PDB file of C-alpha atoms in Angstrom:
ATOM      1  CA  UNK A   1      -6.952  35.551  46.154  1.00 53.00           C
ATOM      2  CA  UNK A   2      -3.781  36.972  46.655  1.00 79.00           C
ATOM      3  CA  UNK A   3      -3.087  37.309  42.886  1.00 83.00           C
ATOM      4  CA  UNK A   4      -6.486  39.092  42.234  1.00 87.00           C
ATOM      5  CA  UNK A   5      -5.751  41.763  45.555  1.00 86.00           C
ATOM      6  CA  UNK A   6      -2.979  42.587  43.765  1.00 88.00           C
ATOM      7  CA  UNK A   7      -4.116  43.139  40.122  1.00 91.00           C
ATOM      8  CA  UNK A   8      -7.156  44.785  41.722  1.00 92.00           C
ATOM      9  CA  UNK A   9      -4.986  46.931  43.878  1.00 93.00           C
ATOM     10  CA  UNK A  10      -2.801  47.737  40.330  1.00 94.00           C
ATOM     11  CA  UNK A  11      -6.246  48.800  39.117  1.00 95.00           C
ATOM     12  CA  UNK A  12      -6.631  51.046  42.078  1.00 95.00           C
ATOM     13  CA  UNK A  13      -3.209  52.727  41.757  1.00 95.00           C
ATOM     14  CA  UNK A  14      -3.500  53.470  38.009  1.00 96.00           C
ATOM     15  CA  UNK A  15      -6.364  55.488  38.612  1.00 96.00           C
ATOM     16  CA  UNK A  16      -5.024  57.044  41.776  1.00 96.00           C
ATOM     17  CA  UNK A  17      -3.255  58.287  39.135  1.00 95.00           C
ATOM     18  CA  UNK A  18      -5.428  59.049  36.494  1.00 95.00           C
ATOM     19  CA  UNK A  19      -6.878  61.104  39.535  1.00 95.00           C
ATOM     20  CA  UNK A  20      -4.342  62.816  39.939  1.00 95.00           C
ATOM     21  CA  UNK A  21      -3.638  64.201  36.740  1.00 93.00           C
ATOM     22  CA  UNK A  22      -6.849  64.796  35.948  1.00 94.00           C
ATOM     23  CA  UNK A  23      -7.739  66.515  39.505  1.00 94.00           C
ATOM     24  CA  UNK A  24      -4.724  68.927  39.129  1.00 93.00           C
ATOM     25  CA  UNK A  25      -5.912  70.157  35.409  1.00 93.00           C
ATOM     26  CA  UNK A  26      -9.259  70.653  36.380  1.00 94.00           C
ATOM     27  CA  UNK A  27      -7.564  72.523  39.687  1.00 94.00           C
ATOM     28  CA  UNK A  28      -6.282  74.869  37.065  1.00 92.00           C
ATOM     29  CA  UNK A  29      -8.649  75.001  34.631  1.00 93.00           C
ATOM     30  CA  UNK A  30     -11.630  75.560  36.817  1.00 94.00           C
ATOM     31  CA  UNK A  31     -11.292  75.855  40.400  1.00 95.00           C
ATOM     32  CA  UNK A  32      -8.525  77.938  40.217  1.00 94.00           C
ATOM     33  CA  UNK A  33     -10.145  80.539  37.779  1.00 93.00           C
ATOM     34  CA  UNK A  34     -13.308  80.938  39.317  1.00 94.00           C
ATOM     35  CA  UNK A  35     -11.559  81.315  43.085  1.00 92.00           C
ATOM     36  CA  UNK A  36      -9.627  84.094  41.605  1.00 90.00           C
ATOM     37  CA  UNK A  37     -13.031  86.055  40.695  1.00 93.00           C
ATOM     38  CA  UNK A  38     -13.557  86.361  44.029  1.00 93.00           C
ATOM     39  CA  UNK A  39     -12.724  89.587  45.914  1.00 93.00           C
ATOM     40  CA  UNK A  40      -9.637  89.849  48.050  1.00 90.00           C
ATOM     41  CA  UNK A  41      -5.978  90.191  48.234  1.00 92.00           C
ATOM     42  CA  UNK A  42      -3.082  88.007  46.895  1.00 90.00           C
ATOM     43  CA  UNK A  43      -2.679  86.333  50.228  1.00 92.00           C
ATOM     44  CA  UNK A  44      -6.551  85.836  50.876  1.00 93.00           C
ATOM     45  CA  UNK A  45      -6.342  84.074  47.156  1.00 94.00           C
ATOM     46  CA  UNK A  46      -3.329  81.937  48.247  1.00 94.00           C
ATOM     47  CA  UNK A  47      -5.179  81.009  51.428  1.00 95.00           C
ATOM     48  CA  UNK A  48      -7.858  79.793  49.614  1.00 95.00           C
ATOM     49  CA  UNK A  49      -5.777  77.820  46.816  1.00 95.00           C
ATOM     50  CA  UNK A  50      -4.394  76.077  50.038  1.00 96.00           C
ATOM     51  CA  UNK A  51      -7.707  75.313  51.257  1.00 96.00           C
ATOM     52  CA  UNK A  52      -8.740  73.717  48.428  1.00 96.00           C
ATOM     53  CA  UNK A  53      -5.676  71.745  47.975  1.00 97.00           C
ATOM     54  CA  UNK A  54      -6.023  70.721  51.329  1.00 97.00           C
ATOM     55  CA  UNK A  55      -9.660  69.964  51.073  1.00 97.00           C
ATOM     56  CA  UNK A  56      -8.986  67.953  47.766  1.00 97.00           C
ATOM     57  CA  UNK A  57      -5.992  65.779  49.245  1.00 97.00           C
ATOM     58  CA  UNK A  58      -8.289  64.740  52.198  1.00 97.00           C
ATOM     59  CA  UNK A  59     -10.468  63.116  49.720  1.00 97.00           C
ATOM     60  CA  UNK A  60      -7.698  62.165  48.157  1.00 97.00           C
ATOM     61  CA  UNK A  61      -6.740  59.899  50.506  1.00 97.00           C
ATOM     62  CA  UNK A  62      -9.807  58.604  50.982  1.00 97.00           C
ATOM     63  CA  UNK A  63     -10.436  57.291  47.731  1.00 97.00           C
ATOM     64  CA  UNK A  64      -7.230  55.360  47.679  1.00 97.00           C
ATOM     65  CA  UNK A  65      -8.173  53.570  51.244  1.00 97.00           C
ATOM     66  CA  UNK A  66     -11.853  52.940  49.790  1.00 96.00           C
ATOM     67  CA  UNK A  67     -10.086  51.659  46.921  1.00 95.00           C
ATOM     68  CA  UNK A  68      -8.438  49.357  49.022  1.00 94.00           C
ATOM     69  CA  UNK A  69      -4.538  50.568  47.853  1.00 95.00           C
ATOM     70  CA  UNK A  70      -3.636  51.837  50.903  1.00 96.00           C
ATOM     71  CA  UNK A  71      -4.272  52.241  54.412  1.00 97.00           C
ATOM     72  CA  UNK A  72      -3.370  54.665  57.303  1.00 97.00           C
ATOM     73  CA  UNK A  73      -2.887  56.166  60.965  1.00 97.00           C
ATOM     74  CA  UNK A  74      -1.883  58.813  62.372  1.00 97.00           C
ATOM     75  CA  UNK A  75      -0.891  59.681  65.727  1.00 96.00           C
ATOM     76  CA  UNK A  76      -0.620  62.530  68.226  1.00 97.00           C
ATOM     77  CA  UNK A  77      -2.071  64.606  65.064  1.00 96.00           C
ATOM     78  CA  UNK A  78      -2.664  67.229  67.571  1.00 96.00           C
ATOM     79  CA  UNK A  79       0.449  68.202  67.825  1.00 97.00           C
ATOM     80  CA  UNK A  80       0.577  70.234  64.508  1.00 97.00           C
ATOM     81  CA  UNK A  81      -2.018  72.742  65.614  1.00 94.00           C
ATOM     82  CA  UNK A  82       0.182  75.894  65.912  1.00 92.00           C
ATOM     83  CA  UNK A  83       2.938  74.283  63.994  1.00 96.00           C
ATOM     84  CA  UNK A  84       5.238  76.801  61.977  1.00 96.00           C
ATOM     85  CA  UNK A  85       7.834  74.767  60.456  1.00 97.00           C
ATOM     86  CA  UNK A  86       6.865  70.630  60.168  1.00 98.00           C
ATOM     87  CA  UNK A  87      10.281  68.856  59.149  1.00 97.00           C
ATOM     88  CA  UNK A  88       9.875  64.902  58.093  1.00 97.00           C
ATOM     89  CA  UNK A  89      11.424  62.200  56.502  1.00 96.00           C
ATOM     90  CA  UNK A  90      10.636  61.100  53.029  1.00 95.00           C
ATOM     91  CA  UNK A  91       9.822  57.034  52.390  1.00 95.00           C
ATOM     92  CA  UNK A  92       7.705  58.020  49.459  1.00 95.00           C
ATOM     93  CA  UNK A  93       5.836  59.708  46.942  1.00 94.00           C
ATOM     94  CA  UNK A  94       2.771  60.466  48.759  1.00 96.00           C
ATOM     95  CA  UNK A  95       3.970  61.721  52.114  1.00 97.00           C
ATOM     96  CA  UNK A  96       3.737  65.502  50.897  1.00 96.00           C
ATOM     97  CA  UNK A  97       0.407  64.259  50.255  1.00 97.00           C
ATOM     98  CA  UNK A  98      -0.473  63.062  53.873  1.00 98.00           C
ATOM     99  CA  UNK A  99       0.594  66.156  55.015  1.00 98.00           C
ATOM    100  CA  UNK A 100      -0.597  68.462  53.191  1.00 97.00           C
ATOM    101  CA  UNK A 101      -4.315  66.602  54.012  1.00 97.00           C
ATOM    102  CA  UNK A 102      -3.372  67.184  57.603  1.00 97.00           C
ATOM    103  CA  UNK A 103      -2.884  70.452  57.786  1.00 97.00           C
ATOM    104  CA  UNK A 104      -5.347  73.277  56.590  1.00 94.00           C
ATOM    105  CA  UNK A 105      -2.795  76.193  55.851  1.00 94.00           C
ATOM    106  CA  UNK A 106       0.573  74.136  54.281  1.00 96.00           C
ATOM    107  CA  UNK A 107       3.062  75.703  52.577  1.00 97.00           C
ATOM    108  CA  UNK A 108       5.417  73.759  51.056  1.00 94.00           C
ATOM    109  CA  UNK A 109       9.126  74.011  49.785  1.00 92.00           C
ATOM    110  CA  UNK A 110       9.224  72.294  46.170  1.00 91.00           C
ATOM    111  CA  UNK A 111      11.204  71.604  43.318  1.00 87.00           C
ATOM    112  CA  UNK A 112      11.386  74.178  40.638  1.00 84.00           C
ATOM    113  CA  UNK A 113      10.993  71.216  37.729  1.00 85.00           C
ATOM    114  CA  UNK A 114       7.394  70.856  39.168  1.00 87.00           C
ATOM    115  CA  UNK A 115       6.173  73.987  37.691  1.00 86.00           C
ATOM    116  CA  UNK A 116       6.668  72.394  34.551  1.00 84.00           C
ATOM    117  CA  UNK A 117       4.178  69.579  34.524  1.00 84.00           C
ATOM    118  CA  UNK A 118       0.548  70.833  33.213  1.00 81.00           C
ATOM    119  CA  UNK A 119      -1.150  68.729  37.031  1.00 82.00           C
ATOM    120  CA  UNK A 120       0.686  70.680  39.312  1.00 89.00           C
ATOM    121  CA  UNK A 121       1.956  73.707  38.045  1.00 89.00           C
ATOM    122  CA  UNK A 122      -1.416  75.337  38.521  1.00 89.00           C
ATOM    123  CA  UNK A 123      -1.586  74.234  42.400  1.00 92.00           C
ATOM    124  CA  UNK A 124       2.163  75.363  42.970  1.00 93.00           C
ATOM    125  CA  UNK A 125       1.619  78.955  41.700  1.00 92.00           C
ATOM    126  CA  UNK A 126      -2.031  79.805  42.627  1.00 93.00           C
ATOM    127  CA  UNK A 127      -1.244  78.565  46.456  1.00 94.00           C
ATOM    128  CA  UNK A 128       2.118  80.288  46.462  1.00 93.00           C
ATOM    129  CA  UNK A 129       4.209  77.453  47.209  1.00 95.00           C
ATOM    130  CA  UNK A 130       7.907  78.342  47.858  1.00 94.00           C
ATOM    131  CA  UNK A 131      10.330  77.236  44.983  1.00 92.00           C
ATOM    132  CA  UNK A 132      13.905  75.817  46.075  1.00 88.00           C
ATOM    133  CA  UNK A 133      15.489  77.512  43.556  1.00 80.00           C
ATOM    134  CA  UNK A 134      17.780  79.728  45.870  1.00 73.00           C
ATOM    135  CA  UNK A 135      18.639  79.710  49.257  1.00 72.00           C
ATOM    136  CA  UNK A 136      18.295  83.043  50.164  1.00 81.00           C
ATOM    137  CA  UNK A 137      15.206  83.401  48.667  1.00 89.00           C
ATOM    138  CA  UNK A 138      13.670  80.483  50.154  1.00 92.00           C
ATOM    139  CA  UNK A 139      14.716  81.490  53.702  1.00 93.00           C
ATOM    140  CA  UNK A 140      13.116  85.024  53.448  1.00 93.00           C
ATOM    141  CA  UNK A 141      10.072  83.751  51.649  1.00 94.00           C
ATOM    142  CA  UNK A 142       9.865  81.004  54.107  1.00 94.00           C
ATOM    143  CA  UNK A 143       9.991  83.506  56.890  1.00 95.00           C
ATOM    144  CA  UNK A 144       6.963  85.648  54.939  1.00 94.00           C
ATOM    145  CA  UNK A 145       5.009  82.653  54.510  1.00 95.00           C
ATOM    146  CA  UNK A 146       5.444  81.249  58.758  1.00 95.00           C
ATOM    147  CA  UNK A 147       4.851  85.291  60.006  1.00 94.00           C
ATOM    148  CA  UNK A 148       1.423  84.808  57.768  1.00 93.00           C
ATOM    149  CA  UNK A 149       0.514  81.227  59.845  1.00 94.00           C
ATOM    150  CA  UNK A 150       1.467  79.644  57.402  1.00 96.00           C
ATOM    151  CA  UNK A 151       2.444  76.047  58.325  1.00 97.00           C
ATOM    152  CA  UNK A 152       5.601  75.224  56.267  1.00 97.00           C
ATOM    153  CA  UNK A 153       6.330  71.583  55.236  1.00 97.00           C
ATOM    154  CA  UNK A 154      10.057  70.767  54.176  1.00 96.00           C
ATOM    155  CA  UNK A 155      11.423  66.902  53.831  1.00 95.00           C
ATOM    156  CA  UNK A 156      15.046  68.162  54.984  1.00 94.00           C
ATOM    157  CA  UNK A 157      16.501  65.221  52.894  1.00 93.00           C
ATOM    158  CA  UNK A 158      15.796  67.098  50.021  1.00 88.00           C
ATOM    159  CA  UNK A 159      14.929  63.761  48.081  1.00 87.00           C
ATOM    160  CA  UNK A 160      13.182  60.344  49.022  1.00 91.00           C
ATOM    161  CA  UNK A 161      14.772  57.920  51.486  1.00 88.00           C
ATOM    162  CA  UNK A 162      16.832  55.078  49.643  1.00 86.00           C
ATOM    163  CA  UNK A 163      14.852  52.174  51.662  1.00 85.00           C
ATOM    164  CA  UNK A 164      17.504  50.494  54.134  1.00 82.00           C
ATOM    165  CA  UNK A 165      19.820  53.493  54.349  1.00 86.00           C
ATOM    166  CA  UNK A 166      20.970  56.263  56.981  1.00 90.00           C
ATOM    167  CA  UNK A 167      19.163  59.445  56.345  1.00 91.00           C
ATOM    168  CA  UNK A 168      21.378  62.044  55.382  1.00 88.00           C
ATOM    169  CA  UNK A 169      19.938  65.839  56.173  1.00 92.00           C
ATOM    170  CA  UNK A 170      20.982  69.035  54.679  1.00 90.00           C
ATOM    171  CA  UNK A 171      21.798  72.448  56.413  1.00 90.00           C
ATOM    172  CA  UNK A 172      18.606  74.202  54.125  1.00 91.00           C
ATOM    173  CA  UNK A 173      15.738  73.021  56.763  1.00 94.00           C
ATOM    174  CA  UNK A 174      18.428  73.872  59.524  1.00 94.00           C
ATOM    175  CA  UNK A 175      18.943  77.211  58.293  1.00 94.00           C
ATOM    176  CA  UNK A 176      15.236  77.914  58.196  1.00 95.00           C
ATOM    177  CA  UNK A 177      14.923  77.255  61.346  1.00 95.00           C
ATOM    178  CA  UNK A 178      17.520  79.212  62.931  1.00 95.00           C
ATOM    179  CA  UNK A 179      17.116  81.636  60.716  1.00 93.00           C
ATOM    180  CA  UNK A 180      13.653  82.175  60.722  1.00 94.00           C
ATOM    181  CA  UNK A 181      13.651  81.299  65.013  1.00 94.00           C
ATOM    182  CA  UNK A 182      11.221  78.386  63.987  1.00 96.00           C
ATOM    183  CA  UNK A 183      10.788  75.322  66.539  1.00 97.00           C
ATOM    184  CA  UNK A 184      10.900  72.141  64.688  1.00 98.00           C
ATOM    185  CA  UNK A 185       7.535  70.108  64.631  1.00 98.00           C
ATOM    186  CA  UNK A 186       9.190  66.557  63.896  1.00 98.00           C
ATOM    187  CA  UNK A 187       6.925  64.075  61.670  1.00 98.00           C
ATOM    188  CA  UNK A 188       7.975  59.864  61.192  1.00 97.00           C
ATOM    189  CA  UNK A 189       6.809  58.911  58.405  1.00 97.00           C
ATOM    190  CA  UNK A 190       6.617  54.735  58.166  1.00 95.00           C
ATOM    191  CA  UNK A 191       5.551  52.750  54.833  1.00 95.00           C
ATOM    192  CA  UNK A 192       5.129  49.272  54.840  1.00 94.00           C
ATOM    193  CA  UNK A 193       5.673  47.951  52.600  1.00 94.00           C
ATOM    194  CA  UNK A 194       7.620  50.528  50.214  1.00 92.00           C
ATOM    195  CA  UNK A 195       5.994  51.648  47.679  1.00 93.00           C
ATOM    196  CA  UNK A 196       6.769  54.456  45.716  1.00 93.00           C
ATOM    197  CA  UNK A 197      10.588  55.325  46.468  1.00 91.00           C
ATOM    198  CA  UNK A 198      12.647  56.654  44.175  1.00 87.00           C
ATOM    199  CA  UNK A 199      13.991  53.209  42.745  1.00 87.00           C
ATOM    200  CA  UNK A 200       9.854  52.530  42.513  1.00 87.00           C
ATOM    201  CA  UNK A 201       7.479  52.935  39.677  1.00 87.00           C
ATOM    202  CA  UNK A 202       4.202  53.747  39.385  1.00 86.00           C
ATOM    203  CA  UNK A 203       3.168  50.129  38.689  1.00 87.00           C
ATOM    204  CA  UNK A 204       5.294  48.138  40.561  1.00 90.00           C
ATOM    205  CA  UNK A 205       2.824  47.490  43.372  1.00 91.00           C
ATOM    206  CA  UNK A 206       3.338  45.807  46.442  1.00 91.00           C
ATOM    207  CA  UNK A 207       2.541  42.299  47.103  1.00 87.00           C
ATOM    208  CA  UNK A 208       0.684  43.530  50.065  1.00 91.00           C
ATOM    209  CA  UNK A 209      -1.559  46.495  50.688  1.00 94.00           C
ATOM    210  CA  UNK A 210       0.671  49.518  51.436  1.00 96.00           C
ATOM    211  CA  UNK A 211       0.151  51.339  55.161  1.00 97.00           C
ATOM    212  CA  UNK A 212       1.055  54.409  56.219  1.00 97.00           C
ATOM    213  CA  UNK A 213       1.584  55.726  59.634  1.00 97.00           C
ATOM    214  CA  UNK A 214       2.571  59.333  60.298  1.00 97.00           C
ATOM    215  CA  UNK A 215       4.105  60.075  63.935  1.00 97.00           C
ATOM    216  CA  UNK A 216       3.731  63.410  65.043  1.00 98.00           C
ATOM    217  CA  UNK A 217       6.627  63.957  67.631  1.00 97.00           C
ATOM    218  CA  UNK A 218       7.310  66.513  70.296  1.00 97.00           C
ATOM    219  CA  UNK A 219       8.059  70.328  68.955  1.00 97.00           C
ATOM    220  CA  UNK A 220      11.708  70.661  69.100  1.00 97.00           C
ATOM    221  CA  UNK A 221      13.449  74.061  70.289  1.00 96.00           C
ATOM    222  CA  UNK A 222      15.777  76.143  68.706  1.00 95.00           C
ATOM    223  CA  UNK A 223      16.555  78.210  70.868  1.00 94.00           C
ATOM    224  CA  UNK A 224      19.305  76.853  72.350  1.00 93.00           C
ATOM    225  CA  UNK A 225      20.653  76.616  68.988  1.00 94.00           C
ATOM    226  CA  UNK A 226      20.520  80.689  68.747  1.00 91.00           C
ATOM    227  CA  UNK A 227      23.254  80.917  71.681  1.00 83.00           C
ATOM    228  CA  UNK A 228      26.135  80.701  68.914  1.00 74.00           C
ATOM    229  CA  UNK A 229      26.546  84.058  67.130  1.00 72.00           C
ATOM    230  CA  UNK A 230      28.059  82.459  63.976  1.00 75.00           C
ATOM    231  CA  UNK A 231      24.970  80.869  61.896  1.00 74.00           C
ATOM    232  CA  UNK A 232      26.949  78.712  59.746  1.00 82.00           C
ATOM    233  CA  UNK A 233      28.213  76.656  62.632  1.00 88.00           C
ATOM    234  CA  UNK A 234      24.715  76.334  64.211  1.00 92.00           C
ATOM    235  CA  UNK A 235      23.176  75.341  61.139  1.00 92.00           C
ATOM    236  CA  UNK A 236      26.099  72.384  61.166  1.00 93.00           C
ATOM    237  CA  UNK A 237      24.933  71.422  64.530  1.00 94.00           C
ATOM    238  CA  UNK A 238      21.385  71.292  64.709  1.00 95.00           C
ATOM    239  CA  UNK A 239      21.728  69.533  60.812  1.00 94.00           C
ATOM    240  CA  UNK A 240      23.825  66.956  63.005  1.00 95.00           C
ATOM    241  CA  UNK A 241      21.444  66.784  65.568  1.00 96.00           C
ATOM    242  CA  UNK A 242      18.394  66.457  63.106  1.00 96.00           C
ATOM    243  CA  UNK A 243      20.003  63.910  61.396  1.00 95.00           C
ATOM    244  CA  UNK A 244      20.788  61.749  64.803  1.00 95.00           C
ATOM    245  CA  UNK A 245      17.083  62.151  65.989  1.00 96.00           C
ATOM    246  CA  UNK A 246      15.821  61.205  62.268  1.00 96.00           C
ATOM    247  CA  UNK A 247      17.648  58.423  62.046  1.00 95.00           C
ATOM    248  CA  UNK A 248      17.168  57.048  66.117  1.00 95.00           C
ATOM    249  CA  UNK A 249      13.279  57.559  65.652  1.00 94.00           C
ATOM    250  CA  UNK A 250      13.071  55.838  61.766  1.00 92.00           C
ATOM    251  CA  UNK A 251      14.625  52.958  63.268  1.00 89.00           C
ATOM    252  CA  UNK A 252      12.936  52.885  66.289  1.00 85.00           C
ATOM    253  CA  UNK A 253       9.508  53.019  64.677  1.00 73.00           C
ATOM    254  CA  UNK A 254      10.736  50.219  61.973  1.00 73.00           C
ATOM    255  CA  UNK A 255      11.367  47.989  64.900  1.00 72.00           C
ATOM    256  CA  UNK A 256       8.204  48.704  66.517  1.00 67.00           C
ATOM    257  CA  UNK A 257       6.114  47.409  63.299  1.00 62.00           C
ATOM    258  CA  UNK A 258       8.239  44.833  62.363  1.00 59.00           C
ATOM    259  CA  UNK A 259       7.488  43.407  65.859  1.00 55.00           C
ATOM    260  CA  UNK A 260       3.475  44.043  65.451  1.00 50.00           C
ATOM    261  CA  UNK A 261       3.372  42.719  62.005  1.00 50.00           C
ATOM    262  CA  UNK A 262       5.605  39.328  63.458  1.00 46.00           C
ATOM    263  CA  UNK A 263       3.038  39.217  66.503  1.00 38.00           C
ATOM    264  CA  UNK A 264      -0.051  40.089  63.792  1.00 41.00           C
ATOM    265  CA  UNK A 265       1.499  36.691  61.695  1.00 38.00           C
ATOM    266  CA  UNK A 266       1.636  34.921  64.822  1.00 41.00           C
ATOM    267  CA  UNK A 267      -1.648  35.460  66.059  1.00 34.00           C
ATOM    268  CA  UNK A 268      -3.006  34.307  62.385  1.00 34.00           C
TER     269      UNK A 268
END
């Protein structure tokens, strides 16, 4: 039995996928097109690109849990009603995914190399996703994008966690922050088992069914981070202090499920 879970989960993630690929070209081949003969402005087309996206990654989701390759949870999901800037960590391939599924108006910082790949070039540019291509840039047009309610997603890692080690945060969501006077909407992001790191490929699945859980944690203030005049030095300190609370709350949630999933073996 357990042999055939996994081949049939394998099944399941190749055409996760497929689904993928194929839902992104027909994104901006079809949906894409046809949204833009609408009437309206550049920003009332962008809002609607994110709505769709949005829309599309909810049933996204779905499909892979009725497909039986994953599972999920989230909790205290209320808290990102009214979020501006959502900072998380980054287990795996998918989490922009979750989040993007959980909230209606994301904006995302991405990599420029993304814009060249046919499935989600189309979805970058029609929903006006923010390229990290320069700093400067991205700070201002993150600052445009949060005055518009935008919600703006950034994995301040700039890369996927290497499973078993520290996180290690960068100044860029720090400076966004301060400088765009942003409080912090922490999200812990657990995955268990791994699946889809950066040492992971596609079809390396899991010997057991992969779930997520997605802790939505108090906002955190900048404000007293504003008190020092020089920016530089307060992006070094709340970066410090990000990485401290990133790291105390990844391990504390680790420990938490390890503990379930020994009591869950017990109780078997």
């Amino acid at each position: 039995m357990t042999m055939l879970g996994r081949i049939w989960r394998w099944c399941g993630t190749a055409f996760s996928f497929l689904l993928f690929g194929v839902g992104g070209l027909l994104l901006s081949l079809v949906v894409f097109p046809l949204l833009r003969l609408l009437p309206g402005t550049s920003q009332q087309r962008q809002r609607r690109a994110k709505c769709v996206i949005h829309r599309t990654f909810r049933c996204y989701i779905l499909i892979m849990r009725l497909l039986g390759v994953l599972t999920f949870s989230v909790k205290d999901q209320e808290r990102l009603q009214g979020a501006s800037l959502v900072l998380a960590n980054h287990p795996s391939l998918l989490d922009v995914v979750f989040l993007i599924a959980l909230i209606p108006n994301a904006n995302c910082v991405v990599k420029g190399r993304l814009t060249r790949h046919l499935w989600t070039r189309g979805p970058i540019q029609q929903a006006g996703y923010i390229l990290n291509e320069d700093g400067e840039d991205v700070i201002e047009t993150a600052a445009q994008a949060m005055a518009r309610g935008d919600t703006l997603i950034v994995f301040p890692e700039g890369t996927r966690t290497t499973p078993g080690a520290s996180l290690s945060l960068k100044r860029g969501a720090a400076q966004i922050a301060l400088r765009c006077r942003a409080d912090i909407t922490p999200v812990i992001i657990h995955c268990s088992p791994t699946t889809l790191t950066k040492e992971d490929r596609w079809y390396e699945v899991p010997d057991e069914r992969v779930h997520f859980t997605l802790q939505i944690k108090p906002t955190i203030a900048v404000a007293p981070y504003l008190d020092d005049e020089v920016t530089s030095r307060s992006a070094r300190t709340l970066a410090r202090d990000l990485t401290h609370y990133f790291n105390q709350e990844v391990s504390v949630h680790e420990q938490s499920a390890l503990g379930t999933e020994e009591y869950d073996h017990r109780c078997a």
